[in-house]
XYZ file of C-alpha atoms in Angstrom:
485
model
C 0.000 0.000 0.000
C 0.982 3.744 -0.624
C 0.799 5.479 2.074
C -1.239 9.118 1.395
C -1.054 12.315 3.528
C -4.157 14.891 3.055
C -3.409 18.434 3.746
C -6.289 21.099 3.545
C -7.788 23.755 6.091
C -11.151 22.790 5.546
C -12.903 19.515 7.266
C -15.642 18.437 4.468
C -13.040 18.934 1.660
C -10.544 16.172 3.392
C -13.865 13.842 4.229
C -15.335 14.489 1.051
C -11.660 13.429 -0.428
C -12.083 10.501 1.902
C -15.023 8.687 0.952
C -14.915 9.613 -3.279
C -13.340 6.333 -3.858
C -12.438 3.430 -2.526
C -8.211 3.701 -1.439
C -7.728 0.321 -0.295
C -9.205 -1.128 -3.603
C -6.596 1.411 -5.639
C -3.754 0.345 -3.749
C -3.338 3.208 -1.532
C -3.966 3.874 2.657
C -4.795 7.336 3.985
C -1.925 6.952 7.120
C -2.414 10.707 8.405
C -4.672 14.299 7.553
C -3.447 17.865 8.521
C -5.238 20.811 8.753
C -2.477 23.544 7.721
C 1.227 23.005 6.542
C 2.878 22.951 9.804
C 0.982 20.379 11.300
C 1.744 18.242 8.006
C 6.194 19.518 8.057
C 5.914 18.032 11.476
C 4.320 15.084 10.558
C 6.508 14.191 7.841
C 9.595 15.026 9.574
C 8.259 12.127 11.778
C 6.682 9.842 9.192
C 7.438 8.249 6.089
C 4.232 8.881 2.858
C 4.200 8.167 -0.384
C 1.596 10.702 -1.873
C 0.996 14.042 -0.089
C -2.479 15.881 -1.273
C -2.221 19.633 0.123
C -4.519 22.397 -0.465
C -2.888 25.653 -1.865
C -4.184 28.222 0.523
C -4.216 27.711 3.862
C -3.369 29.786 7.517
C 0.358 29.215 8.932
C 1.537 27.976 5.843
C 0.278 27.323 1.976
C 0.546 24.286 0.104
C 3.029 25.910 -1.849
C 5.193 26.583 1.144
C 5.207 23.052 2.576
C 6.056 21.933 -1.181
C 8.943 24.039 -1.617
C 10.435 23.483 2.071
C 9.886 19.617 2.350
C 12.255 19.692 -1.190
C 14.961 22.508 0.349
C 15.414 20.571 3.303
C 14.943 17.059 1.540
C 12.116 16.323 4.446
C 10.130 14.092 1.741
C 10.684 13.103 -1.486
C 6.611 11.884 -1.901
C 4.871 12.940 -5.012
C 2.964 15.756 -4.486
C -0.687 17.076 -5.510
C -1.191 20.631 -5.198
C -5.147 21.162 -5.206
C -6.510 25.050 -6.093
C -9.378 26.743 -6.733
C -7.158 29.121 -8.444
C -6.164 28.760 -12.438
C -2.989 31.084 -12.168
C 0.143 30.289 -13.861
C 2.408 31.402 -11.731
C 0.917 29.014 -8.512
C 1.730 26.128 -11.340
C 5.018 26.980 -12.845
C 6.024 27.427 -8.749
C 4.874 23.957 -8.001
C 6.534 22.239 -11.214
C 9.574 23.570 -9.995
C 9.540 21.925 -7.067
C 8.983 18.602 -8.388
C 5.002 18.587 -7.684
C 3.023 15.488 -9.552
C 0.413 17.424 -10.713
C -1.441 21.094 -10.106
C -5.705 20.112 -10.160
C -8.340 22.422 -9.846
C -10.760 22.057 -7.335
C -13.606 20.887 -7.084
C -12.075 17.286 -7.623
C -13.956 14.742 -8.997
C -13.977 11.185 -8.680
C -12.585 10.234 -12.074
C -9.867 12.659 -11.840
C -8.553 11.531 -8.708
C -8.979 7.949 -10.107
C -6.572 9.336 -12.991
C -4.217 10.743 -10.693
C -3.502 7.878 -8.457
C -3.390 5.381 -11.054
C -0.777 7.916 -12.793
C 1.457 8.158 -9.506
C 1.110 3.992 -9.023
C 2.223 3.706 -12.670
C 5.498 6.419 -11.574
C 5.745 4.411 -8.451
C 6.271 1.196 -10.181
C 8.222 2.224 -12.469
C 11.066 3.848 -9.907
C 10.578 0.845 -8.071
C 11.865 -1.400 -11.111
C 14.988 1.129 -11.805
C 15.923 1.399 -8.156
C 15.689 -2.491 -8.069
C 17.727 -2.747 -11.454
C 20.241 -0.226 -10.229
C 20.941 -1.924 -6.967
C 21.360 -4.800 -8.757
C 23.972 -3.484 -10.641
C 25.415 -1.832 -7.740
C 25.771 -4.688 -6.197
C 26.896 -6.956 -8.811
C 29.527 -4.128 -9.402
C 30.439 -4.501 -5.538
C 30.683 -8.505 -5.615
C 33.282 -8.375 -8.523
C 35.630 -6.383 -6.446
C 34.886 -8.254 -3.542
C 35.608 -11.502 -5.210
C 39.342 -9.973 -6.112
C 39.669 -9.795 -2.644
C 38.504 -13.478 -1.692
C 40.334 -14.941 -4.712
C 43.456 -12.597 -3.343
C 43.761 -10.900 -6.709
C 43.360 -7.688 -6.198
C 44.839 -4.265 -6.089
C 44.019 -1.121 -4.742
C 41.258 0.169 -6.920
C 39.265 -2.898 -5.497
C 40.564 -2.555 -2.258
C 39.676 0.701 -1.763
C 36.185 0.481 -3.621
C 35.071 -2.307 -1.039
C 36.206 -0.414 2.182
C 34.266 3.008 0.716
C 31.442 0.660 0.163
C 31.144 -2.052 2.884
C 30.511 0.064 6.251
C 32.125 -3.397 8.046
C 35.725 -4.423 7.220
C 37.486 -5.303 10.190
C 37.165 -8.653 12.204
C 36.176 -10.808 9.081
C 35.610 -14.273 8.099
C 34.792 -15.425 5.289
C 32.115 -18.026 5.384
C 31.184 -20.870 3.030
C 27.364 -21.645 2.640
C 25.757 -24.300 0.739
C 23.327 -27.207 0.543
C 24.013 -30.439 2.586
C 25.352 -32.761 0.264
C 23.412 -35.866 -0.146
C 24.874 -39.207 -0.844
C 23.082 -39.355 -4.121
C 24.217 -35.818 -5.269
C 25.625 -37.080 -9.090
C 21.359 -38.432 -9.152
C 20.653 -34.448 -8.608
C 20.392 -32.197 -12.022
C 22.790 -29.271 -12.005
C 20.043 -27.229 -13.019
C 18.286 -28.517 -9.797
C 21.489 -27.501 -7.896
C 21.480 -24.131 -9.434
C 18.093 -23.185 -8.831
C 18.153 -23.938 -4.713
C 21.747 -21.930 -4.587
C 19.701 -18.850 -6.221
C 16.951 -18.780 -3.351
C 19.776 -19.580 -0.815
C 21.482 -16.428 -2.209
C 18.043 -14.853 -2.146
C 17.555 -16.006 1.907
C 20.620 -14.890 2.708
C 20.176 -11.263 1.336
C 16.840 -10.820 3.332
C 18.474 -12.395 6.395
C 21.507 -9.357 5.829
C 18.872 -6.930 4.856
C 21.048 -3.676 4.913
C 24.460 -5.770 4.802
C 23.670 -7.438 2.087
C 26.779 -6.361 0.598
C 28.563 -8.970 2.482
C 27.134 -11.589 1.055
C 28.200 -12.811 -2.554
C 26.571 -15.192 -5.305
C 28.879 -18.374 -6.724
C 32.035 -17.267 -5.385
C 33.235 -20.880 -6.515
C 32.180 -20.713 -9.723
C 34.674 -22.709 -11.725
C 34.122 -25.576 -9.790
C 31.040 -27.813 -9.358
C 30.266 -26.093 -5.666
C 26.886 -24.414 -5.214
C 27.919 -21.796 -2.709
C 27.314 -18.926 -1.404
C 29.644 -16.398 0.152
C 29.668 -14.736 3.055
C 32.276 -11.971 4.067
C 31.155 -12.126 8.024
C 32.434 -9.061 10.324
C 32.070 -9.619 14.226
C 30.165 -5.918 14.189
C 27.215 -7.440 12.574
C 26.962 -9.627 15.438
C 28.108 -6.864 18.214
C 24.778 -4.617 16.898
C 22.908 -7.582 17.624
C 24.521 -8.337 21.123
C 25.406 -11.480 20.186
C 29.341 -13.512 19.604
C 30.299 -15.156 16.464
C 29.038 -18.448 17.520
C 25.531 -17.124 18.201
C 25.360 -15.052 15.161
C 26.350 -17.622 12.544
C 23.764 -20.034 14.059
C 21.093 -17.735 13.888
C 21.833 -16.884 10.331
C 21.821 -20.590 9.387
C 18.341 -21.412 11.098
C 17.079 -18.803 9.208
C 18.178 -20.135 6.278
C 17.320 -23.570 7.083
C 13.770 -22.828 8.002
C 13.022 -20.713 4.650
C 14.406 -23.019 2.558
C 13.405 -25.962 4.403
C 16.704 -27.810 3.086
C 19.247 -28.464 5.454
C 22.655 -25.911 5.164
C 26.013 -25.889 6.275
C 28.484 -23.161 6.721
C 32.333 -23.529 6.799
C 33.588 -20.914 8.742
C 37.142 -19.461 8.395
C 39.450 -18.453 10.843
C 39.196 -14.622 11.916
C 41.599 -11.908 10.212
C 42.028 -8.546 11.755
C 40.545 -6.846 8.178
C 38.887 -7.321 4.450
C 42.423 -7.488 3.188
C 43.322 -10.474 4.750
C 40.013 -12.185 3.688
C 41.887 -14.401 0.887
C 43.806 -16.181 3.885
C 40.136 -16.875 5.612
C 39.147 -18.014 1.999
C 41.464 -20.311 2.018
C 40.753 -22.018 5.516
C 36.860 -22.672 4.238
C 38.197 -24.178 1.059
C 40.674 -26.172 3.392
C 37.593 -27.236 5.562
C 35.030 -28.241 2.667
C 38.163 -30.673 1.788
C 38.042 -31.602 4.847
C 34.114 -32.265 5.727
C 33.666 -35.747 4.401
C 36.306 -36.614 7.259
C 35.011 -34.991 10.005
C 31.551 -36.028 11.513
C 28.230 -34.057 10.364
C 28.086 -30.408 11.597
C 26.063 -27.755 10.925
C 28.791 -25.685 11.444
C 32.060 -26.257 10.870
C 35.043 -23.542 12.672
C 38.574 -24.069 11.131
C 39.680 -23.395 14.697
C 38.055 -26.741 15.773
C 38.737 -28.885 12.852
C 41.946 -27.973 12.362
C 44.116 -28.038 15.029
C 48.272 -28.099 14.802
C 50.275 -28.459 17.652
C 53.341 -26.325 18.499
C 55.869 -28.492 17.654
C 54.051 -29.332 13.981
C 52.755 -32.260 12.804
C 54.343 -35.596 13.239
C 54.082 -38.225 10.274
C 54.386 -41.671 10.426
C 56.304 -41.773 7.711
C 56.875 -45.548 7.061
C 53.424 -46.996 7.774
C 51.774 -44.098 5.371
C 53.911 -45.144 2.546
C 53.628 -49.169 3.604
C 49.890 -48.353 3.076
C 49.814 -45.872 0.400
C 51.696 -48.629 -2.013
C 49.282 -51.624 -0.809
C 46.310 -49.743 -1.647
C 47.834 -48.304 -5.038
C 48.891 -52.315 -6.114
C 45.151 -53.171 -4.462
C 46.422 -56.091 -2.739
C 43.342 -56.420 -0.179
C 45.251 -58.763 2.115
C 48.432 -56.543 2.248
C 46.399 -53.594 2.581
C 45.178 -54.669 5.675
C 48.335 -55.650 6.647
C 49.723 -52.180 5.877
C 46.456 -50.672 8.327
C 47.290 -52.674 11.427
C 51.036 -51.620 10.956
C 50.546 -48.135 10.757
C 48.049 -47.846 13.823
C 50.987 -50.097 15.808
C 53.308 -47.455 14.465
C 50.749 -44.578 15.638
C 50.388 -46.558 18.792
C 54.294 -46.829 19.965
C 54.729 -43.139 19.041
C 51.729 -42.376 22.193
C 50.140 -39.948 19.202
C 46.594 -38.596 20.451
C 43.911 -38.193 18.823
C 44.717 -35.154 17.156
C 47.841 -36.028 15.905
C 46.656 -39.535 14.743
C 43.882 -37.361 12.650
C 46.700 -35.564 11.127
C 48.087 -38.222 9.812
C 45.407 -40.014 8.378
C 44.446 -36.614 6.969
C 47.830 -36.880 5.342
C 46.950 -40.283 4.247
C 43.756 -39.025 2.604
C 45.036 -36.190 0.683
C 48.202 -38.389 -0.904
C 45.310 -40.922 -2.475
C 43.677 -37.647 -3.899
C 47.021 -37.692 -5.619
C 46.968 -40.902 -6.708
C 44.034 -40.629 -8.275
C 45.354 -37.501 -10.126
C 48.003 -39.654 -11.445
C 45.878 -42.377 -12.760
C 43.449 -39.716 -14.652
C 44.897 -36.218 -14.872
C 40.812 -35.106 -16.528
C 39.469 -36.584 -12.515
C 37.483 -33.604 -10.735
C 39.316 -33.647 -7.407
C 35.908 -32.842 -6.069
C 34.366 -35.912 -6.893
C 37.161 -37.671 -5.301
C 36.640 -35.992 -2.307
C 33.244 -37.001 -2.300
C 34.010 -40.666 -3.031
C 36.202 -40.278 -0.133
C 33.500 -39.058 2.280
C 30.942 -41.227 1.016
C 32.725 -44.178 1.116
C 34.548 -43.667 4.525
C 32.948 -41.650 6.778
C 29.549 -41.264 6.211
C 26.602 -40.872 8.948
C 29.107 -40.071 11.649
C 31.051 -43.249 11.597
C 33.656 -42.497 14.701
C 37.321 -41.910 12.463
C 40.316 -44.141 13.796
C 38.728 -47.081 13.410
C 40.899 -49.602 12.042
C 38.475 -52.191 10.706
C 36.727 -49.325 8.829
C 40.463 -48.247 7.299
C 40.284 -51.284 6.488
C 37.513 -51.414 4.841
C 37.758 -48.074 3.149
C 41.439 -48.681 1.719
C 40.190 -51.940 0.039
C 37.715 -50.069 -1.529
C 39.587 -47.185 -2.881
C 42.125 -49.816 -4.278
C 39.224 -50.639 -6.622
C 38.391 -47.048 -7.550
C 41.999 -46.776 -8.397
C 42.640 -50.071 -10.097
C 39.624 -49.284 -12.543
C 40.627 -45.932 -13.128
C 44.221 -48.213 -14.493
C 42.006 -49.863 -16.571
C 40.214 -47.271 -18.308
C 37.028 -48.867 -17.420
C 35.152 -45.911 -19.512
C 35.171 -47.663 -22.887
C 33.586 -50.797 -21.779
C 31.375 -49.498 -18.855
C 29.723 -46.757 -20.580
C 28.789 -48.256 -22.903
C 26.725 -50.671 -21.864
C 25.394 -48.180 -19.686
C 24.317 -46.366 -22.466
C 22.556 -49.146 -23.864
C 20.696 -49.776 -20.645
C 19.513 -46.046 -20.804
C 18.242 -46.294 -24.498
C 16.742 -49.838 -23.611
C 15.016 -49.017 -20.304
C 14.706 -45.246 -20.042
C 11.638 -45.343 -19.131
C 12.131 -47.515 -15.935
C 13.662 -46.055 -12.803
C 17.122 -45.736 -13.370
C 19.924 -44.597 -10.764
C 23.185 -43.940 -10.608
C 23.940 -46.261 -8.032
C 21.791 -49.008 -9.535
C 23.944 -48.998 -12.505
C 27.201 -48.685 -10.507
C 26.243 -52.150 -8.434
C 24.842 -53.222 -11.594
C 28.244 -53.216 -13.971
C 30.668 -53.284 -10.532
C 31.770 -49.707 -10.759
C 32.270 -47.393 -8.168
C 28.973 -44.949 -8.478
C 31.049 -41.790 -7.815
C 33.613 -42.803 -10.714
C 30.293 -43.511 -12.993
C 29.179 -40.306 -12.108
C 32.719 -38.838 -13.231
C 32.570 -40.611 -16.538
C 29.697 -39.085 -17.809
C 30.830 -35.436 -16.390
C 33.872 -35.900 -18.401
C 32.450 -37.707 -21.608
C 29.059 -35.617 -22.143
C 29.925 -32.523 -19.474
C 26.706 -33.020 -17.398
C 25.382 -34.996 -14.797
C 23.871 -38.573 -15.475
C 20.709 -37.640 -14.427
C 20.656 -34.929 -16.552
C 21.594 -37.187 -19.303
C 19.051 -39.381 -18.538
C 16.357 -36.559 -18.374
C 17.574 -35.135 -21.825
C 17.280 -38.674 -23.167
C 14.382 -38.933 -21.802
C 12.817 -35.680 -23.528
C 14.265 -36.531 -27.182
C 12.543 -39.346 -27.077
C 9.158 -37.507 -26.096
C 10.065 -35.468 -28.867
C 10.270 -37.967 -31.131
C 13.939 -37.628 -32.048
């Protein structure tokens, strides 16, 4: 609703004006009426209108008066109606000046105020749509400098065009926030994937409201992540009385319960101000690498999950490469050999627990490697996730040796078909199973158990081969052959 201010000296003018038509039904609210142009300047110094209807004669002070004082002193910028019983030029030229809507002659009828309100809806609309296109492009302006400053690319024209723009730069981290991943996630379209991070961008702006600057769309964006960022500043949660902790969960039960999806943040570690946010980039990026190792948070704090003793990390150097060449030659029996040796070796060295999740953490990122070195087209990111899904998924408690066990024996698969090339023979009778049963309820793991292929690998294959997901593939299959094609 618009909200209207009436202005005239006389009581069955503003009731008459009242009761011609029907506001509500137009799209406007009367929210105050004034008898002379003071009592309306010190209403609107107070009060916020969108339309202001003023008479042009009246004691204390005219509608031309208020007009030309609420523009000097920038009290209002509503449209404004000048109504007169007078047809002089010079009372309309005065009022154009001043930015007034329209000059109408009194007696007003009903069809002409119809006209006029639909006329300042119509202008109302219309600076509505700019102001929302131009903050748009303000903002999108904003983000690309900001990104320079995540990415740590960045000089000083976009260091010095974020700190005249964001009012909070000092005490940042920058936070990571996207969608729970699901273990079926290569079953999920992209397009799927896309359209959740856009209203998760969207709840995240109306959470900010004001400080929506800080928040920024597909920071990630050549890489298969769905993020959001979010340049945090411990003011936002000071105005709010609140710590970091408090803050950050706040913002991500908001998110959770308007998107009604389940969200996690990674949260890096503090630095003292927006240039330093590349180094708190880095920590989230460290942590989402991280996440399929740790149990399920809702939040994770790189403080927390990544902790390094003062004297630095301490590998055990021979039992990670005993076990790192077992699981490469996918010997199942040696590889469990290799897993009871290196806890022994963990064991005799008294490492706790921190220091034994070091260096399996070391363990983890050197069969990332391997990988690499099998297949230099495999998305690291889908290794990752073959990692988490396969070895610590729902929580399972890490240091467990039967579940190293288990976990190296299967990754000596993934790598021993990645050897083999697999891709020629598997997809194509995977193909042939689409075109044969498309119609039938297909999955990506099916097939994988089906043709004895790890699903994540499957679901690298076709990223690689057709550069989309296999459901995708399967729904764009499934649509040419609607079609007739």
């Amino acid at each position: 609703m618009l909200k209207v201010l009436l202005v005239d000296d006389e009581p069955f003018i503003l009731q008459g004006i009242k009761v011609i038509i029907d506001w509500e039904k137009e799209g406007f609210e009367i929210a105050a009426t004034a008898e002379n142009g003071l009592e309306a300047l010190e209403y609107l110094k107070k009060e916020k209108v969108d339309l202001i209807i003023a008479d042009i004669r009246m004691p204390g002070m005219t509608g031309l008066e208020l007009l030309e004082q609420i523009r000097r002193e920038e009290i209002s910028d509503a449209y404004f109606v000048i109504l007169s019983g007078y047809a002089e030029f010079d009372y309309a030229r005065r009022a154009m000046q001043n930015k007034c809507t329209e000059y109408l002659l009194k007696p007003v009828d009903r069809e002409t105020l119809l006209k006029l309100l639909h006329k300042v809806r119509a202008l109302s609309d219309r600076e509505r749509q700019e102001s929302k296109a131009h903050e748009e492009m303000e903002h999108a302006y904003f983000s690309r400098h900001l990104i320079s400053l995540i990415h740590g690319k960045y000089d000083d024209v976009n260091l010095n065009y974020v700190k005249k723009h964001m009012k909070d730069t000092q005490g940042i981290r920058y936070v990571e926030i996207q969608k729970e991943q699901p273990n079926n996630l290569e079953e999920q379209s992209d397009k799927d994937l896309r359209n959740f991070q856009r209203e998760l961008y969207d709840c995240c702006r109306e959470f900010l409201k004001e400080d929506a600057k800080h928040c920024v769309f597909d920071v990630s964006a050549d890489e298969k992540i769905y993020d959001i960022g979010f340049v945090y500043s411990e003011n936002l949660a000071e105005r709010l009385g609140m710590d970091d902790k408090t803050y950050l969960s706040a913002f991500r039960q908001y998110l959770v319960n308007n998107t009604k999806q389940p969200v996690i943040m990674l949260v890096g570690k503090k630095v003292p101000d927006i240039s330093n946010v590349a180094r708190s980039y880095g920590n989230a990026c460290m942590l989402r690498s991280f996440q399929g190792f740790r149990a399920r948070k809702e939040i994770y704090y790189y403080e927390d999950e990544v902790q390094v003793t003062a004297a630095g990390m301490v590998l055990c150097k021979q039992g990670l490469d005993q076990l790192l060449t077992t699981i490469e030659q996918n010997n199942h029996m040696e590889i469990r050999k290799a897993v009871e040796q290196f806890y022994e070796e963990m064991s005799q060295m008294g490492m706790n627990a921190e220091s034994m999740n070091l260096n399996i953490n070391y363990l983890l990122f050197q069969l990332i490697h391997l990988a690499s070195e099998q297949d230099n087209d495999v998305n690291q990111e889908e290794i990752l996730r073959l990692i988490s899904e396969s070895s610590f998924e729902n929580g399972i408690l890490r240091g467990s040796k039967a579940h190293m066990a288990r976990f190296a024996c299967e990754y000596g698969d993934y790598l021993s078909q990645l050897r083999k090339n697999v891709s020629r023979g598997v997809l194509g009778m995977v193909e042939k199973e689409i075109k044969e049963n498309y119609a039938a309820n297909l999955t990506l793991k099916g097939l994988s158990e089906k043709y004895y292929v790890n699903s994540a690998y499957l679901g690298q294959l076709f990223r690689k081969k057709y550069g989309l997901s296999f459901k995708d593939y399967l729904n764009n299959f499934r649509m040419e052959q609607a079609a007739g094609f």
